[in-house]
């Protein structure tokens, strides 16, 4: 489903035109990654209509990028405040496997 290329937050010159979609992983990294240049890349992908997928705390990066406004959203419960403050419509997860899909552009699980 995803391209066989990976990008690193340490790369400073990433051309969004070279990628079809981006996957943001969770864990403890988002609070360290949720700033430029990664946030700028997420905004470029979203503005281009490309798919953004995120897992667990990866949703924090989407919230910081401002791309969750008016979209359904779920995440690991401690991450709830950031997307809600950013204008997302919170969907309470039934289980940790709950996935929310907003068309083809935003996918959170």
N, C-alpha and C. Protein backbone atom coordinates (compact mmCIF):
# COMPACT_ATOMS: atom_id res chain seq x y z
N UNK A 1 0.82 -1.19 0.00
CA UNK A 1 0.00 0.00 0.00
C UNK A 1 0.87 1.25 0.00
N UNK A 2 1.95 1.25 0.74
CA UNK A 2 2.79 2.43 0.82
C UNK A 2 4.05 2.24 -0.02
N UNK A 3 4.59 3.35 -0.46
CA UNK A 3 5.81 3.30 -1.28
C UNK A 3 6.93 2.63 -0.50
N UNK A 4 7.86 2.08 -1.22
CA UNK A 4 8.97 1.40 -0.55
C UNK A 4 10.10 2.36 -0.20
N UNK A 5 9.82 3.63 -0.17
CA UNK A 5 10.80 4.64 0.23
C UNK A 5 10.47 5.08 1.64
N UNK A 6 11.47 5.42 2.39
CA UNK A 6 11.21 5.99 3.70
C UNK A 6 11.94 7.33 3.78
N UNK A 7 11.39 8.19 4.62
CA UNK A 7 12.02 9.49 4.81
C UNK A 7 12.33 9.65 6.29
N UNK A 8 13.24 10.48 6.59
CA UNK A 8 13.66 10.73 7.96
C UNK A 8 13.39 12.18 8.30
N UNK A 9 13.07 12.42 9.56
CA UNK A 9 12.84 13.80 9.97
C UNK A 9 14.10 14.64 9.87
N UNK A 10 15.25 13.99 9.70
CA UNK A 10 16.51 14.72 9.59
C UNK A 10 16.76 15.23 8.17
N UNK A 11 15.99 14.71 7.21
CA UNK A 11 16.14 15.18 5.84
C UNK A 11 15.52 16.57 5.75
N UNK A 12 16.20 17.48 5.10
CA UNK A 12 15.69 18.85 5.02
C UNK A 12 15.13 19.19 3.66
N UNK A 13 15.44 18.43 2.64
CA UNK A 13 14.93 18.72 1.31
C UNK A 13 14.16 17.51 0.78
N UNK A 14 12.89 17.48 1.12
CA UNK A 14 12.01 16.39 0.68
C UNK A 14 10.99 16.99 -0.27
N UNK A 15 10.91 16.45 -1.47
CA UNK A 15 9.96 16.93 -2.46
C UNK A 15 8.71 16.07 -2.38
N UNK A 16 7.61 16.65 -1.88
CA UNK A 16 6.35 15.91 -1.72
C UNK A 16 5.87 15.32 -3.04
N UNK A 17 6.27 15.91 -4.16
CA UNK A 17 5.85 15.39 -5.47
C UNK A 17 6.40 14.00 -5.74
N UNK A 18 7.45 13.61 -5.03
CA UNK A 18 8.06 12.29 -5.24
C UNK A 18 7.39 11.18 -4.45
N UNK A 19 6.39 11.50 -3.67
CA UNK A 19 5.72 10.52 -2.81
C UNK A 19 4.22 10.56 -3.03
N UNK A 20 3.58 9.40 -2.86
CA UNK A 20 2.12 9.30 -3.01
C UNK A 20 1.39 9.56 -1.70
N UNK A 21 2.00 9.17 -0.59
CA UNK A 21 1.36 9.27 0.71
C UNK A 21 2.44 9.26 1.78
N UNK A 22 2.01 9.60 2.99
CA UNK A 22 2.94 9.55 4.11
C UNK A 22 2.28 8.85 5.28
N UNK A 23 3.05 8.06 6.01
CA UNK A 23 2.58 7.34 7.19
C UNK A 23 3.35 7.86 8.40
N UNK A 24 2.61 8.33 9.40
CA UNK A 24 3.22 8.84 10.62
C UNK A 24 3.05 7.80 11.72
N UNK A 25 4.14 7.35 12.26
CA UNK A 25 4.09 6.31 13.29
C UNK A 25 3.97 6.94 14.67
N UNK A 26 3.50 6.16 15.60
CA UNK A 26 3.31 6.64 16.97
C UNK A 26 4.54 6.42 17.82
N UNK A 27 4.29 6.10 19.06
CA UNK A 27 5.39 5.95 20.00
C UNK A 27 5.70 7.29 20.64
N UNK A 28 6.86 7.42 21.19
CA UNK A 28 7.23 8.66 21.89
C UNK A 28 7.82 9.73 20.98
N UNK A 29 8.01 9.43 19.73
CA UNK A 29 8.67 10.38 18.83
C UNK A 29 7.84 11.61 18.47
N UNK A 30 6.50 11.55 18.31
CA UNK A 30 5.78 12.72 17.80
C UNK A 30 6.01 14.02 18.54
N UNK A 31 6.13 13.95 19.86
CA UNK A 31 6.35 15.22 20.57
C UNK A 31 7.70 15.84 20.23
N UNK A 32 8.62 15.05 19.69
CA UNK A 32 9.92 15.57 19.27
C UNK A 32 9.93 15.93 17.79
N UNK A 33 9.03 15.34 17.02
CA UNK A 33 9.01 15.56 15.57
C UNK A 33 7.99 16.60 15.13
N UNK A 34 7.07 16.97 16.00
CA UNK A 34 5.97 17.85 15.61
C UNK A 34 6.39 19.30 15.44
N UNK A 35 7.36 19.52 14.60
CA UNK A 35 7.80 20.86 14.23
C UNK A 35 8.46 20.77 12.85
N UNK A 36 8.78 21.91 12.26
CA UNK A 36 9.43 21.89 10.94
C UNK A 36 10.70 21.07 11.00
N UNK A 37 11.07 20.39 9.93
CA UNK A 37 10.48 20.40 8.59
C UNK A 37 9.36 19.37 8.39
N UNK A 38 9.14 18.46 9.35
CA UNK A 38 8.12 17.44 9.16
C UNK A 38 6.72 18.03 9.06
N UNK A 39 6.40 19.00 9.90
CA UNK A 39 5.08 19.62 9.86
C UNK A 39 4.85 20.29 8.50
N UNK A 40 5.87 20.95 7.98
CA UNK A 40 5.75 21.58 6.65
C UNK A 40 5.49 20.54 5.57
N UNK A 41 6.12 19.39 5.69
CA UNK A 41 5.90 18.31 4.72
C UNK A 41 4.46 17.78 4.81
N UNK A 42 3.95 17.61 6.02
CA UNK A 42 2.57 17.14 6.21
C UNK A 42 1.60 18.15 5.59
N UNK A 43 1.83 19.41 5.79
CA UNK A 43 0.96 20.45 5.20
C UNK A 43 1.01 20.38 3.68
N UNK A 44 2.19 20.18 3.09
CA UNK A 44 2.31 20.04 1.63
C UNK A 44 1.51 18.84 1.12
N UNK A 45 1.64 17.71 1.81
CA UNK A 45 0.91 16.51 1.40
C UNK A 45 -0.59 16.76 1.48
N UNK A 46 -1.05 17.33 2.58
CA UNK A 46 -2.48 17.58 2.76
C UNK A 46 -2.99 18.56 1.71
N UNK A 47 -2.25 19.62 1.47
CA UNK A 47 -2.65 20.63 0.47
C UNK A 47 -2.70 20.05 -0.93
N UNK A 48 -1.90 19.02 -1.19
CA UNK A 48 -1.87 18.37 -2.50
C UNK A 48 -2.92 17.28 -2.64
N UNK A 49 -3.70 17.04 -1.56
CA UNK A 49 -4.73 16.02 -1.60
C UNK A 49 -4.19 14.60 -1.45
N UNK A 50 -2.95 14.48 -1.00
CA UNK A 50 -2.34 13.16 -0.83
C UNK A 50 -2.75 12.55 0.51
N UNK A 51 -2.67 11.24 0.58
CA UNK A 51 -3.09 10.52 1.78
C UNK A 51 -2.08 10.68 2.91
N UNK A 52 -2.61 10.95 4.10
CA UNK A 52 -1.83 10.99 5.33
C UNK A 52 -2.41 9.94 6.26
N UNK A 53 -1.60 9.03 6.71
CA UNK A 53 -2.04 8.00 7.66
C UNK A 53 -1.20 8.13 8.92
N UNK A 54 -1.83 7.87 10.06
CA UNK A 54 -1.07 7.95 11.30
C UNK A 54 -1.55 6.90 12.28
N UNK A 55 -0.65 6.49 13.15
CA UNK A 55 -0.93 5.48 14.16
C UNK A 55 -0.60 6.06 15.53
N UNK A 56 -1.45 5.77 16.50
CA UNK A 56 -1.19 6.06 17.90
C UNK A 56 -0.93 7.55 18.11
N UNK A 57 0.22 7.91 18.61
CA UNK A 57 0.53 9.31 18.87
C UNK A 57 0.99 10.08 17.63
N UNK A 58 1.05 9.41 16.48
CA UNK A 58 1.38 10.10 15.24
C UNK A 58 0.35 11.17 14.90
N UNK A 59 -0.86 11.04 15.46
CA UNK A 59 -1.91 12.04 15.24
C UNK A 59 -1.53 13.41 15.78
N UNK A 60 -0.61 13.44 16.74
CA UNK A 60 -0.17 14.74 17.27
C UNK A 60 0.47 15.58 16.18
N UNK A 61 1.18 14.94 15.27
CA UNK A 61 1.82 15.66 14.17
C UNK A 61 0.75 16.26 13.25
N UNK A 62 -0.31 15.48 12.97
CA UNK A 62 -1.42 15.99 12.14
C UNK A 62 -2.08 17.19 12.82
N UNK A 63 -2.27 17.11 14.13
CA UNK A 63 -2.90 18.21 14.86
C UNK A 63 -2.03 19.46 14.81
N UNK A 64 -0.74 19.32 15.05
CA UNK A 64 0.17 20.46 15.01
C UNK A 64 0.20 21.08 13.61
N UNK A 65 0.09 20.25 12.57
CA UNK A 65 0.09 20.74 11.19
C UNK A 65 -1.21 21.45 10.83
N UNK A 66 -2.23 21.31 11.66
CA UNK A 66 -3.50 22.00 11.40
C UNK A 66 -4.35 21.36 10.33
N UNK A 67 -4.16 20.07 10.07
CA UNK A 67 -4.91 19.41 9.00
C UNK A 67 -6.09 18.60 9.51
N UNK A 68 -6.37 18.63 10.81
CA UNK A 68 -7.45 17.81 11.37
C UNK A 68 -8.76 18.57 11.53
N UNK A 69 -8.75 19.86 11.34
CA UNK A 69 -9.96 20.67 11.55
C UNK A 69 -11.12 20.14 10.73
N UNK A 70 -12.25 19.95 11.42
CA UNK A 70 -13.51 19.49 10.82
C UNK A 70 -13.46 18.05 10.32
N UNK A 71 -12.46 17.28 10.72
CA UNK A 71 -12.37 15.86 10.35
C UNK A 71 -12.65 15.00 11.58
N UNK A 72 -13.22 13.81 11.34
CA UNK A 72 -13.36 12.83 12.42
C UNK A 72 -11.97 12.39 12.81
N UNK A 73 -11.80 12.09 14.09
CA UNK A 73 -10.47 11.82 14.58
C UNK A 73 -10.51 10.89 15.77
N UNK A 74 -9.56 9.99 15.85
CA UNK A 74 -9.37 9.18 17.05
C UNK A 74 -7.87 9.02 17.26
N UNK A 75 -7.51 8.61 18.44
CA UNK A 75 -6.10 8.43 18.78
C UNK A 75 -6.02 7.71 20.12
N UNK A 76 -4.82 7.41 20.52
CA UNK A 76 -4.54 6.92 21.86
C UNK A 76 -5.09 7.98 22.81
N UNK A 77 -5.92 7.60 23.77
CA UNK A 77 -6.67 8.54 24.61
C UNK A 77 -5.87 9.72 25.16
N UNK A 78 -4.64 9.55 25.65
CA UNK A 78 -3.90 10.72 26.13
C UNK A 78 -3.61 11.77 25.05
N UNK A 79 -3.74 11.40 23.79
CA UNK A 79 -3.49 12.35 22.70
C UNK A 79 -4.74 13.16 22.33
N UNK A 80 -5.87 12.89 22.96
CA UNK A 80 -7.15 13.53 22.59
C UNK A 80 -7.11 15.07 22.62
N UNK A 81 -6.55 15.73 23.62
CA UNK A 81 -6.64 17.20 23.67
C UNK A 81 -6.11 17.93 22.44
N UNK A 82 -4.98 17.51 21.90
CA UNK A 82 -4.38 18.23 20.77
C UNK A 82 -5.28 18.28 19.54
N UNK A 83 -5.83 17.15 19.06
CA UNK A 83 -6.71 17.25 17.90
C UNK A 83 -8.01 17.99 18.20
N UNK A 84 -8.55 17.84 19.40
CA UNK A 84 -9.80 18.53 19.73
C UNK A 84 -9.57 20.04 19.72
N UNK A 85 -8.49 20.50 20.32
CA UNK A 85 -8.16 21.93 20.31
C UNK A 85 -7.93 22.42 18.88
N UNK A 86 -7.44 21.52 18.01
CA UNK A 86 -7.18 21.87 16.60
C UNK A 86 -8.43 21.82 15.74
N UNK A 87 -9.59 21.51 16.34
CA UNK A 87 -10.85 21.54 15.61
C UNK A 87 -11.35 20.21 15.08
N UNK A 88 -10.75 19.10 15.51
CA UNK A 88 -11.19 17.79 15.05
C UNK A 88 -12.44 17.36 15.81
N UNK A 89 -13.21 16.48 15.21
CA UNK A 89 -14.39 15.89 15.84
C UNK A 89 -13.96 14.54 16.41
N UNK A 90 -13.84 14.46 17.71
CA UNK A 90 -13.32 13.27 18.38
C UNK A 90 -14.28 12.09 18.25
N UNK A 91 -13.74 10.92 17.90
CA UNK A 91 -14.48 9.66 17.87
C UNK A 91 -13.89 8.79 18.96
N UNK A 92 -14.68 8.48 19.97
CA UNK A 92 -14.18 7.66 21.08
C UNK A 92 -13.90 6.25 20.56
N UNK A 93 -12.68 5.76 20.70
CA UNK A 93 -12.37 4.43 20.18
C UNK A 93 -13.01 3.32 21.02
N UNK A 94 -13.61 2.33 20.34
CA UNK A 94 -14.17 1.17 21.04
C UNK A 94 -13.04 0.30 21.58
N UNK A 95 -12.00 0.15 20.78
CA UNK A 95 -10.83 -0.63 21.17
C UNK A 95 -9.61 0.10 20.66
N UNK A 96 -8.45 -0.40 21.00
CA UNK A 96 -7.21 0.21 20.50
C UNK A 96 -7.03 -0.04 19.01
N UNK A 97 -7.88 -0.88 18.42
CA UNK A 97 -7.79 -1.17 16.99
C UNK A 97 -8.75 -0.31 16.17
N UNK A 98 -9.44 0.63 16.81
CA UNK A 98 -10.38 1.49 16.10
C UNK A 98 -9.65 2.34 15.06
N UNK A 99 -10.22 2.40 13.85
CA UNK A 99 -9.66 3.20 12.77
C UNK A 99 -10.71 4.18 12.29
N UNK A 100 -10.31 5.41 12.04
CA UNK A 100 -11.20 6.43 11.48
C UNK A 100 -10.64 6.83 10.14
N UNK A 101 -11.49 6.79 9.11
CA UNK A 101 -11.07 7.15 7.75
C UNK A 101 -11.89 8.35 7.32
N UNK A 102 -11.21 9.40 6.88
CA UNK A 102 -11.85 10.59 6.35
C UNK A 102 -11.60 10.63 4.86
N UNK A 103 -12.47 10.00 4.08
CA UNK A 103 -12.25 9.94 2.64
C UNK A 103 -10.97 9.19 2.34
N UNK A 104 -10.18 9.71 1.42
CA UNK A 104 -8.91 9.06 1.09
C UNK A 104 -7.73 9.83 1.66
N UNK A 105 -8.00 10.89 2.41
CA UNK A 105 -6.89 11.75 2.79
C UNK A 105 -6.36 11.52 4.21
N UNK A 106 -7.20 11.41 5.21
CA UNK A 106 -6.73 11.24 6.57
C UNK A 106 -7.19 9.90 7.12
N UNK A 107 -6.26 9.12 7.60
CA UNK A 107 -6.56 7.79 8.16
C UNK A 107 -5.85 7.72 9.51
N UNK A 108 -6.62 7.54 10.58
CA UNK A 108 -6.02 7.46 11.92
C UNK A 108 -6.42 6.15 12.57
N UNK A 109 -5.50 5.56 13.25
CA UNK A 109 -5.79 4.35 14.01
C UNK A 109 -4.99 4.34 15.31
